[in-house]
PDB file of C-alpha atoms and ligand atoms in Angstrom:
ATOM      1  CA  MET A  30     156.009 -80.886 -14.671  1.00 66.00           C
ATOM      2  CA  GLY A  31     158.572 -82.045 -17.220  1.00 90.00           C
ATOM      3  CA  ALA A  32     162.284 -82.633 -17.021  1.00 96.00           C
ATOM      4  CA  ARG A  33     163.610 -81.258 -20.275  1.00 98.00           C
ATOM      5  CA  LEU A  34     165.971 -78.889 -18.447  1.00 98.00           C
ATOM      6  CA  GLN A  35     166.627 -81.055 -15.398  1.00 98.00           C
ATOM      7  CA  GLY A  36     169.978 -80.259 -13.795  1.00 96.00           C
ATOM      8  CA  LYS A  37     170.581 -77.130 -15.871  1.00 98.00           C
ATOM      9  CA  VAL A  38     171.343 -73.731 -14.373  1.00 99.00           C
ATOM     10  CA  ALA A  39     169.834 -70.880 -16.372  1.00 99.00           C
ATOM     11  CA  VAL A  40     170.381 -67.136 -16.195  1.00 99.00           C
ATOM     12  CA  ILE A  41     167.505 -65.100 -17.620  1.00 99.00           C
ATOM     13  CA  THR A  42     167.733 -61.340 -18.063  1.00 99.00           C
ATOM     14  CA  GLY A  43     164.553 -59.310 -18.240  1.00 98.00           C
ATOM     15  CA  GLY A  44     162.877 -62.133 -16.336  1.00 98.00           C
ATOM     16  CA  CYS A  45     160.400 -59.941 -14.462  1.00 98.00           C
ATOM     17  CA  SER A  46     158.005 -59.312 -17.349  1.00 97.00           C
ATOM     18  CA  GLY A  47     156.733 -60.543 -20.697  1.00 97.00           C
ATOM     19  CA  ILE A  48     158.762 -63.146 -22.582  1.00 98.00           C
ATOM     20  CA  GLY A  49     161.375 -63.355 -19.828  1.00 98.00           C
ATOM     21  CA  LEU A  50     158.804 -63.970 -17.079  1.00 98.00           C
ATOM     22  CA  ALA A  51     157.003 -66.663 -19.092  1.00 98.00           C
ATOM     23  CA  THR A  52     160.389 -68.301 -19.700  1.00 98.00           C
ATOM     24  CA  VAL A  53     161.338 -68.204 -16.019  1.00 99.00           C
ATOM     25  CA  ARG A  54     158.158 -70.150 -15.279  1.00 98.00           C
ATOM     26  CA  ARG A  55     158.550 -72.661 -18.128  1.00 98.00           C
ATOM     27  CA  PHE A  56     162.210 -73.270 -17.279  1.00 98.00           C
ATOM     28  CA  ALA A  57     161.306 -74.007 -13.667  1.00 98.00           C
ATOM     29  CA  GLU A  58     158.530 -76.365 -14.780  1.00 98.00           C
ATOM     30  CA  GLU A  59     161.138 -78.245 -16.825  1.00 98.00           C
ATOM     31  CA  GLY A  60     163.461 -78.654 -13.864  1.00 98.00           C
ATOM     32  CA  ALA A  61     166.004 -75.834 -14.372  1.00 98.00           C
ATOM     33  CA  ARG A  62     167.505 -73.773 -11.539  1.00 98.00           C
ATOM     34  CA  VAL A  63     166.706 -70.217 -12.542  1.00 98.00           C
ATOM     35  CA  VAL A  64     168.583 -67.001 -11.820  1.00 99.00           C
ATOM     36  CA  VAL A  65     166.681 -63.866 -12.776  1.00 99.00           C
ATOM     37  CA  GLY A  66     168.645 -60.720 -13.599  1.00 98.00           C
ATOM     38  CA  ASP A  67     166.530 -57.588 -13.887  1.00 98.00           C
ATOM     39  CA  LEU A  68     166.325 -53.938 -12.874  1.00 98.00           C
ATOM     40  CA  ASP A  69     162.887 -54.489 -11.402  1.00 98.00           C
ATOM     41  CA  THR A  70     163.360 -54.858  -7.654  1.00 98.00           C
ATOM     42  CA  THR A  71     159.599 -54.600  -7.082  1.00 98.00           C
ATOM     43  CA  HIS A  72     158.734 -57.854  -8.845  1.00 98.00           C
ATOM     44  CA  GLY A  73     162.124 -59.593  -8.955  1.00 98.00           C
ATOM     45  CA  PRO A  74     162.217 -61.191  -5.494  1.00 98.00           C
ATOM     46  CA  ARG A  75     158.643 -62.471  -5.869  1.00 98.00           C
ATOM     47  CA  VAL A  76     159.297 -63.923  -9.327  1.00 98.00           C
ATOM     48  CA  ALA A  77     162.373 -65.752  -8.053  1.00 98.00           C
ATOM     49  CA  GLN A  78     160.560 -67.000  -4.971  1.00 98.00           C
ATOM     50  CA  GLU A  79     157.722 -68.372  -7.118  1.00 98.00           C
ATOM     51  CA  VAL A  80     160.180 -70.712  -8.889  1.00 98.00           C
ATOM     52  CA  ASP A  81     162.434 -71.347  -5.915  1.00 98.00           C
ATOM     53  CA  GLY A  82     165.189 -69.496  -7.765  1.00 98.00           C
ATOM     54  CA  LEU A  83     167.363 -66.471  -7.270  1.00 98.00           C
ATOM     55  CA  PHE A  84     166.865 -62.795  -8.066  1.00 98.00           C
ATOM     56  CA  VAL A  85     169.895 -60.628  -8.767  1.00 98.00           C
ATOM     57  CA  GLU A  86     169.336 -56.921  -9.267  1.00 98.00           C
ATOM     58  CA  CYS A  87     171.198 -56.147 -12.454  1.00 98.00           C
ATOM     59  CA  ASP A  88     171.383 -53.389 -15.033  1.00 99.00           C
ATOM     60  CA  VAL A  89     172.416 -55.283 -18.155  1.00 98.00           C
ATOM     61  CA  THR A  90     174.298 -52.251 -19.493  1.00 98.00           C
ATOM     62  CA  ASP A  91     176.737 -52.388 -16.581  1.00 98.00           C
ATOM     63  CA  ALA A  92     179.679 -54.771 -17.109  1.00 98.00           C
ATOM     64  CA  GLU A  93     180.371 -55.314 -13.411  1.00 98.00           C
ATOM     65  CA  GLN A  94     176.744 -56.036 -12.586  1.00 99.00           C
ATOM     66  CA  VAL A  95     176.496 -58.476 -15.484  1.00 99.00           C
ATOM     67  CA  GLU A  96     179.663 -60.291 -14.373  1.00 98.00           C
ATOM     68  CA  ALA A  97     178.268 -60.460 -10.839  1.00 98.00           C
ATOM     69  CA  LEU A  98     175.006 -61.925 -12.164  1.00 98.00           C
ATOM     70  CA  PHE A  99     176.721 -64.876 -13.854  1.00 99.00           C
ATOM     71  CA  ARG A 100     179.196 -65.310 -10.988  1.00 98.00           C
ATOM     72  CA  THR A 101     176.300 -65.522  -8.521  1.00 98.00           C
ATOM     73  CA  ALA A 102     174.637 -68.206 -10.645  1.00 98.00           C
ATOM     74  CA  PHE A 103     177.848 -70.237 -10.748  1.00 98.00           C
ATOM     75  CA  ASP A 104     178.715 -69.757  -7.066  1.00 98.00           C
ATOM     76  CA  THR A 105     175.181 -70.689  -5.962  1.00 98.00           C
ATOM     77  CA  TYR A 106     174.369 -73.596  -8.257  1.00 98.00           C
ATOM     78  CA  GLY A 107     177.763 -74.772  -9.554  1.00 98.00           C
ATOM     79  CA  SER A 108     177.409 -74.166 -13.318  1.00 98.00           C
ATOM     80  CA  VAL A 109     176.054 -71.836 -15.985  1.00 98.00           C
ATOM     81  CA  ASP A 110     174.357 -73.997 -18.613  1.00 99.00           C
ATOM     82  CA  VAL A 111     171.902 -71.601 -20.223  1.00 99.00           C
ATOM     83  CA  ALA A 112     171.997 -67.835 -20.755  1.00 99.00           C
ATOM     84  CA  PHE A 113     168.796 -66.284 -22.036  1.00 99.00           C
ATOM     85  CA  ASN A 114     169.934 -62.737 -22.773  1.00 99.00           C
ATOM     86  CA  ASN A 115     166.554 -61.186 -23.237  1.00 98.00           C
ATOM     87  CA  ALA A 116     166.239 -57.799 -21.504  1.00 98.00           C
ATOM     88  CA  GLY A 117     165.366 -55.054 -23.943  1.00 98.00           C
ATOM     89  CA  ILE A 118     163.493 -51.795 -24.370  1.00 97.00           C
ATOM     90  CA  SER A 119     161.415 -50.171 -27.061  1.00 95.00           C
ATOM     91  CA  PRO A 120     160.863 -46.551 -26.008  1.00 95.00           C
ATOM     92  CA  PRO A 121     158.559 -44.235 -27.989  1.00 93.00           C
ATOM     93  CA  GLU A 122     161.303 -41.624 -28.502  1.00 97.00           C
ATOM     94  CA  ASP A 123     163.020 -44.160 -30.776  1.00 97.00           C
ATOM     95  CA  ASP A 124     161.096 -43.575 -33.978  1.00 96.00           C
ATOM     96  CA  SER A 125     161.883 -42.507 -37.544  1.00 97.00           C
ATOM     97  CA  ILE A 126     165.534 -41.673 -38.161  1.00 98.00           C
ATOM     98  CA  LEU A 127     164.331 -38.151 -38.958  1.00 98.00           C
ATOM     99  CA  THR A 128     163.054 -37.546 -35.408  1.00 98.00           C
ATOM    100  CA  THR A 129     165.187 -39.847 -33.230  1.00 98.00           C
ATOM    101  CA  ASP A 130     167.971 -37.946 -31.516  1.00 98.00           C
ATOM    102  CA  LEU A 131     171.388 -39.295 -30.618  1.00 98.00           C
ATOM    103  CA  ASP A 132     170.575 -39.815 -26.935  1.00 98.00           C
ATOM    104  CA  ALA A 133     167.540 -41.965 -27.767  1.00 98.00           C
ATOM    105  CA  TRP A 134     169.614 -43.916 -30.314  1.00 98.00           C
ATOM    106  CA  ARG A 135     172.426 -44.548 -27.815  1.00 98.00           C
ATOM    107  CA  LYS A 136     170.132 -45.583 -24.976  1.00 98.00           C
ATOM    108  CA  VAL A 137     168.517 -48.323 -27.069  1.00 98.00           C
ATOM    109  CA  GLN A 138     171.880 -49.535 -28.391  1.00 99.00           C
ATOM    110  CA  GLU A 139     173.170 -49.832 -24.826  1.00 98.00           C
ATOM    111  CA  VAL A 140     170.199 -51.740 -23.411  1.00 98.00           C
ATOM    112  CA  ASN A 141     169.470 -53.954 -26.421  1.00 98.00           C
ATOM    113  CA  LEU A 142     172.866 -54.598 -28.011  1.00 99.00           C
ATOM    114  CA  THR A 143     175.761 -53.747 -25.678  1.00 99.00           C
ATOM    115  CA  SER A 144     173.967 -55.731 -22.978  1.00 99.00           C
ATOM    116  CA  VAL A 145     174.002 -58.870 -25.118  1.00 99.00           C
ATOM    117  CA  TYR A 146     177.723 -58.414 -25.767  1.00 99.00           C
ATOM    118  CA  LEU A 147     178.281 -58.090 -22.003  1.00 99.00           C
ATOM    119  CA  CYS A 148     176.119 -61.098 -21.122  1.00 99.00           C
ATOM    120  CA  CYS A 149     177.759 -63.354 -23.725  1.00 99.00           C
ATOM    121  CA  LYS A 150     181.218 -62.204 -22.607  1.00 99.00           C
ATOM    122  CA  ALA A 151     180.337 -63.002 -18.995  1.00 99.00           C
ATOM    123  CA  ALA A 152     178.647 -66.370 -19.683  1.00 99.00           C
ATOM    124  CA  LEU A 153     181.139 -67.839 -22.175  1.00 99.00           C
ATOM    125  CA  PRO A 154     184.095 -68.506 -19.823  1.00 98.00           C
ATOM    126  CA  TYR A 155     181.897 -70.751 -17.634  1.00 98.00           C
ATOM    127  CA  MET A 156     180.466 -72.576 -20.631  1.00 98.00           C
ATOM    128  CA  LEU A 157     183.830 -73.047 -22.346  1.00 98.00           C
ATOM    129  CA  GLU A 158     185.296 -74.441 -19.141  1.00 98.00           C
ATOM    130  CA  GLN A 159     182.361 -76.881 -18.833  1.00 98.00           C
ATOM    131  CA  LYS A 160     182.456 -77.603 -22.586  1.00 98.00           C
ATOM    132  CA  ARG A 161     178.697 -77.174 -22.732  1.00 98.00           C
ATOM    133  CA  GLY A 162     176.198 -74.371 -22.835  1.00 98.00           C
ATOM    134  CA  SER A 163     173.347 -72.791 -24.718  1.00 99.00           C
ATOM    135  CA  ILE A 164     173.112 -69.054 -25.223  1.00 99.00           C
ATOM    136  CA  ILE A 165     169.864 -67.623 -26.540  1.00 99.00           C
ATOM    137  CA  ASN A 166     169.873 -63.932 -27.407  1.00 99.00           C
ATOM    138  CA  THR A 167     166.584 -62.166 -28.049  1.00 98.00           C
ATOM    139  CA  ALA A 168     166.631 -60.374 -31.384  1.00 98.00           C
ATOM    140  CA  SER A 169     163.391 -59.712 -33.304  1.00 98.00           C
ATOM    141  CA  PHE A 170     161.730 -60.267 -36.648  1.00 98.00           C
ATOM    142  CA  VAL A 171     162.711 -56.652 -37.442  1.00 97.00           C
ATOM    143  CA  ALA A 172     166.292 -57.911 -37.662  1.00 98.00           C
ATOM    144  CA  VAL A 173     165.337 -59.617 -40.933  1.00 98.00           C
ATOM    145  CA  MET A 174     162.588 -57.360 -42.339  1.00 96.00           C
ATOM    146  CA  GLY A 175     162.095 -53.622 -42.744  1.00 95.00           C
ATOM    147  CA  ALA A 176     159.093 -51.762 -41.315  1.00 90.00           C
ATOM    148  CA  ALA A 177     157.632 -48.474 -42.497  1.00 88.00           C
ATOM    149  CA  THR A 178     156.536 -47.871 -38.885  1.00 88.00           C
ATOM    150  CA  SER A 179     160.183 -47.421 -37.957  1.00 93.00           C
ATOM    151  CA  GLN A 180     162.032 -47.599 -34.661  1.00 96.00           C
ATOM    152  CA  ILE A 181     165.428 -47.080 -36.118  1.00 98.00           C
ATOM    153  CA  SER A 182     167.696 -47.769 -33.163  1.00 98.00           C
ATOM    154  CA  TYR A 183     165.647 -50.765 -32.000  1.00 98.00           C
ATOM    155  CA  THR A 184     165.817 -52.343 -35.453  1.00 98.00           C
ATOM    156  CA  ALA A 185     169.538 -51.674 -35.784  1.00 98.00           C
ATOM    157  CA  SER A 186     170.176 -53.088 -32.293  1.00 98.00           C
ATOM    158  CA  LYS A 187     168.329 -56.306 -33.134  1.00 98.00           C
ATOM    159  CA  GLY A 188     170.267 -56.660 -36.392  1.00 98.00           C
ATOM    160  CA  GLY A 189     173.397 -56.439 -34.246  1.00 99.00           C
ATOM    161  CA  VAL A 190     172.104 -59.096 -31.838  1.00 99.00           C
ATOM    162  CA  LEU A 191     171.351 -61.418 -34.741  1.00 99.00           C
ATOM    163  CA  SER A 192     174.741 -61.092 -36.417  1.00 98.00           C
ATOM    164  CA  MET A 193     176.642 -61.253 -33.117  1.00 99.00           C
ATOM    165  CA  SER A 194     174.793 -64.447 -32.184  1.00 99.00           C
ATOM    166  CA  ARG A 195     175.531 -65.992 -35.566  1.00 98.00           C
ATOM    167  CA  GLU A 196     179.232 -65.212 -35.276  1.00 98.00           C
ATOM    168  CA  LEU A 197     179.512 -66.538 -31.716  1.00 99.00           C
ATOM    169  CA  GLY A 198     177.611 -69.667 -32.719  1.00 99.00           C
ATOM    170  CA  VAL A 199     180.132 -70.316 -35.476  1.00 98.00           C
ATOM    171  CA  GLN A 200     183.177 -69.424 -33.375  1.00 98.00           C
ATOM    172  CA  PHE A 201     182.338 -71.785 -30.512  1.00 98.00           C
ATOM    173  CA  ALA A 202     180.565 -74.568 -32.406  1.00 98.00           C
ATOM    174  CA  ARG A 203     183.333 -77.129 -31.748  1.00 98.00           C
ATOM    175  CA  GLU A 204     183.604 -76.261 -28.069  1.00 98.00           C
ATOM    176  CA  GLY A 205     180.186 -77.440 -26.954  1.00 98.00           C
ATOM    177  CA  VAL A 206     178.606 -74.000 -26.763  1.00 98.00           C
ATOM    178  CA  ARG A 207     175.613 -73.182 -28.937  1.00 99.00           C
ATOM    179  CA  VAL A 208     174.487 -69.616 -29.607  1.00 99.00           C
ATOM    180  CA  ASN A 209     171.162 -68.806 -31.264  1.00 99.00           C
ATOM    181  CA  ALA A 210     169.136 -65.670 -31.878  1.00 99.00           C
ATOM    182  CA  LEU A 211     165.472 -65.889 -30.975  1.00 99.00           C
ATOM    183  CA  CYS A 212     163.521 -63.694 -33.399  1.00 98.00           C
ATOM    184  CA  PRO A 213     159.992 -63.146 -32.062  1.00 98.00           C
ATOM    185  CA  GLY A 214     157.223 -61.579 -34.081  1.00 97.00           C
ATOM    186  CA  PRO A 215     155.002 -59.122 -32.173  1.00 94.00           C
ATOM    187  CA  VAL A 216     154.251 -60.523 -28.708  1.00 95.00           C
ATOM    188  CA  ASN A 217     151.478 -59.509 -26.346  1.00 93.00           C
ATOM    189  CA  THR A 218     153.672 -58.075 -23.561  1.00 89.00           C
ATOM    190  CA  PRO A 219     153.894 -54.750 -21.675  1.00 83.00           C
ATOM    191  CA  LEU A 220     156.637 -53.637 -24.073  1.00 74.00           C
ATOM    192  CA  LEU A 221     154.310 -53.839 -27.079  1.00 77.00           C
ATOM    193  CA  GLN A 222     151.124 -52.864 -25.221  1.00 79.00           C
ATOM    194  CA  GLU A 223     152.802 -49.657 -24.020  1.00 76.00           C
ATOM    195  CA  LEU A 224     153.977 -48.729 -27.457  1.00 69.00           C
ATOM    196  CA  PHE A 225     150.654 -49.427 -29.161  1.00 74.00           C
ATOM    197  CA  ALA A 226     148.473 -47.834 -26.480  1.00 78.00           C
ATOM    198  CA  LYS A 227     150.061 -44.587 -27.619  1.00 77.00           C
ATOM    199  CA  ASP A 228     149.362 -45.339 -31.267  1.00 79.00           C
ATOM    200  CA  PRO A 229     146.451 -47.724 -32.056  1.00 81.00           C
ATOM    201  CA  GLU A 230     146.757 -47.007 -35.769  1.00 82.00           C
ATOM    202  CA  ARG A 231     150.304 -48.346 -35.727  1.00 76.00           C
ATOM    203  CA  ALA A 232     149.082 -51.487 -33.953  1.00 77.00           C
ATOM    204  CA  ALA A 233     146.381 -52.101 -36.540  1.00 79.00           C
ATOM    205  CA  ARG A 234     148.854 -51.554 -39.371  1.00 78.00           C
ATOM    206  CA  ARG A 235     151.176 -54.192 -37.969  1.00 78.00           C
ATOM    207  CA  MET A 236     148.437 -56.763 -37.355  1.00 84.00           C
ATOM    208  CA  VAL A 237     147.545 -56.827 -41.060  1.00 88.00           C
ATOM    209  CA  HIS A 238     150.938 -58.356 -41.873  1.00 90.00           C
ATOM    210  CA  ILE A 239     150.702 -61.349 -39.542  1.00 94.00           C
ATOM    211  CA  PRO A 240     149.368 -64.418 -41.364  1.00 96.00           C
ATOM    212  CA  MET A 241     147.998 -65.788 -38.098  1.00 95.00           C
ATOM    213  CA  GLY A 242     146.120 -62.526 -37.538  1.00 91.00           C
ATOM    214  CA  ARG A 243     147.170 -62.123 -33.916  1.00 91.00           C
ATOM    215  CA  PHE A 244     150.121 -61.330 -31.685  1.00 93.00           C
ATOM    216  CA  ALA A 245     151.986 -64.178 -29.972  1.00 97.00           C
ATOM    217  CA  GLU A 246     151.492 -64.880 -26.294  1.00 97.00           C
ATOM    218  CA  PRO A 247     154.703 -64.812 -24.204  1.00 98.00           C
ATOM    219  CA  GLU A 248     154.259 -68.507 -23.361  1.00 98.00           C
ATOM    220  CA  GLU A 249     154.585 -69.375 -27.060  1.00 98.00           C
ATOM    221  CA  LEU A 250     158.015 -67.767 -27.062  1.00 98.00           C
ATOM    222  CA  ALA A 251     158.941 -69.439 -23.783  1.00 98.00           C
ATOM    223  CA  ASP A 252     158.262 -72.838 -25.370  1.00 98.00           C
ATOM    224  CA  ALA A 253     160.716 -72.026 -28.159  1.00 98.00           C
ATOM    225  CA  VAL A 254     163.333 -70.952 -25.614  1.00 99.00           C
ATOM    226  CA  VAL A 255     162.915 -74.228 -23.698  1.00 99.00           C
ATOM    227  CA  PHE A 256     163.643 -76.064 -26.939  1.00 98.00           C
ATOM    228  CA  LEU A 257     166.754 -73.974 -27.698  1.00 99.00           C
ATOM    229  CA  ALA A 258     167.979 -74.352 -24.116  1.00 99.00           C
ATOM    230  CA  SER A 259     167.440 -78.116 -24.019  1.00 98.00           C
ATOM    231  CA  ASP A 260     169.520 -80.884 -25.561  1.00 98.00           C
ATOM    232  CA  GLU A 261     166.676 -81.459 -28.050  1.00 98.00           C
ATOM    233  CA  SER A 262     168.208 -78.651 -30.128  1.00 98.00           C
ATOM    234  CA  SER A 263     171.732 -80.110 -29.966  1.00 98.00           C
ATOM    235  CA  PHE A 264     172.440 -79.593 -33.704  1.00 98.00           C
ATOM    236  CA  ILE A 265     171.052 -76.048 -33.824  1.00 99.00           C
ATOM    237  CA  THR A 266     173.503 -73.176 -33.516  1.00 99.00           C
ATOM    238  CA  ALA A 267     174.167 -69.806 -35.174  1.00 98.00           C
ATOM    239  CA  SER A 268     170.549 -69.786 -36.267  1.00 98.00           C
ATOM    240  CA  GLN A 269     167.958 -67.051 -36.608  1.00 98.00           C
ATOM    241  CA  PHE A 270     165.158 -68.827 -34.827  1.00 98.00           C
ATOM    242  CA  LEU A 271     161.994 -67.136 -36.046  1.00 98.00           C
ATOM    243  CA  VAL A 272     158.856 -67.493 -33.940  1.00 98.00           C
ATOM    244  CA  ASP A 273     156.759 -64.993 -35.815  1.00 98.00           C
ATOM    245  CA  GLY A 274     153.339 -66.365 -36.824  1.00 97.00           C
ATOM    246  CA  GLY A 275     154.538 -66.503 -40.430  1.00 97.00           C
ATOM    247  CA  ILE A 276     155.334 -62.792 -40.906  1.00 97.00           C
ATOM    248  CA  SER A 277     158.746 -63.296 -42.447  1.00 97.00           C
ATOM    249  CA  GLY A 278     157.361 -65.787 -44.957  1.00 97.00           C
ATOM    250  CA  ALA A 279     154.381 -63.698 -46.058  1.00 96.00           C
ATOM    251  CA  TYR A 280     153.836 -61.509 -49.078  1.00 93.00           C
ATOM    252  CA  VAL A 281     150.037 -61.237 -48.955  1.00 91.00           C
ATOM    253  CA  THR A 282     148.210 -62.399 -45.824  1.00 92.00           C
ATOM    254  CA  PRO A 283     144.738 -63.982 -45.605  1.00 90.00           C
ATOM    255  CA  LEU A 284     141.845 -61.604 -44.900  1.00 79.00           C
TER     256      LEU A 284
HETATM  257  N1  NAD B   3     157.051 -57.812 -27.243  1.00 66.64           N
HETATM  258  C1  NAD B   3     157.359 -57.939 -28.520  1.00 66.64           C
HETATM  259  O1  NAD B   3     156.532 -57.787 -29.410  1.00 66.64           O
HETATM  260  C2  NAD B   3     158.772 -58.303 -28.927  1.00 66.64           C
HETATM  261  C3  NAD B   3     159.010 -58.654 -30.262  1.00 66.64           C
HETATM  262  C4  NAD B   3     160.299 -58.991 -30.655  1.00 66.64           C
HETATM  263  C5  NAD B   3     161.321 -58.953 -29.729  1.00 66.64           C
HETATM  264  N2  NAD B   3     161.066 -58.599 -28.433  1.00 66.64           N
HETATM  265  C6  NAD B   3     162.190 -58.570 -27.503  1.00 66.64           C
HETATM  266  O2  NAD B   3     161.943 -59.496 -26.467  1.00 66.64           O
HETATM  267  C7  NAD B   3     162.620 -59.067 -25.281  1.00 66.64           C
HETATM  268  C8  NAD B   3     161.648 -59.055 -24.132  1.00 66.64           C
HETATM  269  O3  NAD B   3     160.592 -58.196 -24.471  1.00 66.64           O
HETATM  270  P1  NAD B   3     159.214 -58.147 -23.672  1.00 66.64           P
HETATM  271  O4  NAD B   3     158.190 -57.763 -24.654  1.00 66.64           O
HETATM  272  O5  NAD B   3     159.065 -59.370 -22.870  1.00 66.64           O
HETATM  273  O6  NAD B   3     159.526 -56.856 -22.742  1.00 66.64           O
HETATM  274  P2  NAD B   3     158.958 -56.400 -21.308  1.00 66.64           P
HETATM  275  O7  NAD B   3     159.017 -54.914 -21.315  1.00 66.64           O
HETATM  276  O8  NAD B   3     157.681 -57.093 -20.980  1.00 66.64           O
HETATM  277  O9  NAD B   3     160.101 -56.955 -20.324  1.00 66.64           O
HETATM  278  C9  NAD B   3     161.410 -56.476 -20.389  1.00 66.64           C
HETATM  279  C10 NAD B   3     162.116 -56.766 -19.076  1.00 66.64           C
HETATM  280  O10 NAD B   3     163.462 -56.281 -19.196  1.00 66.64           O
HETATM  281  C11 NAD B   3     163.796 -55.559 -18.022  1.00 66.64           C
HETATM  282  N3  NAD B   3     164.821 -54.554 -18.330  1.00 66.64           N
HETATM  283  C12 NAD B   3     164.685 -53.443 -19.106  1.00 66.64           C
HETATM  284  N4  NAD B   3     165.834 -52.765 -19.119  1.00 66.64           N
HETATM  285  C13 NAD B   3     166.718 -53.455 -18.354  1.00 66.64           C
HETATM  286  C14 NAD B   3     168.076 -53.252 -17.968  1.00 66.64           C
HETATM  287  N5  NAD B   3     168.780 -52.188 -18.386  1.00 66.64           N
HETATM  288  N6  NAD B   3     168.667 -54.167 -17.171  1.00 66.64           N
HETATM  289  C15 NAD B   3     167.967 -55.262 -16.738  1.00 66.64           C
HETATM  290  N7  NAD B   3     166.689 -55.493 -17.051  1.00 66.64           N
HETATM  291  C16 NAD B   3     166.070 -54.600 -17.848  1.00 66.64           C
HETATM  292  C17 NAD B   3     162.486 -54.931 -17.555  1.00 66.64           C
HETATM  293  O11 NAD B   3     162.537 -54.574 -16.181  1.00 66.64           O
HETATM  294  C18 NAD B   3     161.492 -56.055 -17.866  1.00 66.64           C
HETATM  295  O12 NAD B   3     161.383 -56.953 -16.779  1.00 66.64           O
HETATM  296  C19 NAD B   3     163.232 -57.709 -25.610  1.00 66.64           C
HETATM  297  O13 NAD B   3     164.583 -57.870 -25.967  1.00 66.64           O
HETATM  298  C20 NAD B   3     162.415 -57.252 -26.800  1.00 66.64           C
HETATM  299  O14 NAD B   3     163.111 -56.338 -27.603  1.00 66.64           O
HETATM  300  C21 NAD B   3     159.813 -58.286 -28.018  1.00 66.64           C
END
């Protein structure tokens, strides 16, 4: 057990699965008090109990629920030092622009992009008052690269998360609040497994482009989030923090 986040209070959305769950565990190992905000009431209480933290049922598209999430963190533990705004979806009906209808487009924009706006808006007043805070918003490598295996609304939502994070990082840089966009490459989580189980050919096509020749494990992303949340990254803000196995730097990958 380390102490890199000792004394910090962290809110993590989407903390019941995948990258969020791995981060909940790593944060607790590093001494943070963790508040998990998620829709998943089946796993949520158990996840929170495991780390001696708090579960708050929260739909991140709902402004009141998001405000209540951050208020609960502050009222229970006395500060809001870290916001890992990570909940997101990648549904199969979001596909090529030619076949994705407006409802599918809007749903993904709400859960992936509007949610990050709401979480930042709710977290910032606490952080500005304290004059310290680290916000980490989960974008994706698709925010910086195009894919022929398109998910048009997902990609557009992550581009929005990246540019919003950059702007907030710049706006609040002199007020002690850092804002960074975490840009994972493909990660071995239910979100990706679900998508690729339906389309193994798509999975194989994506693997070819990863220099490391594999997907990331959620714990590898959690380690990056610990760094961005901790004071070790004190001069890093407004960044696109790529944790992508080299994808964004590759032209031709090794065989
Ligand atoms: N897995 C990947 O390859 C990958 C790559 C790049 C970026 N990402 C991003 O990382 C983040 C986490 O992805 P993951 O793979 O860990 O996903 P996951 O499906 O394993 O977990 C997502 C979590 O978010 C929660 N959630 C979904 N909708 C919600 C809502 N409206 N309100 C509250 N909680 C909600 C789910 O209940 C779940 O616990 C997402 O933003 C995703 O877009 C994932």
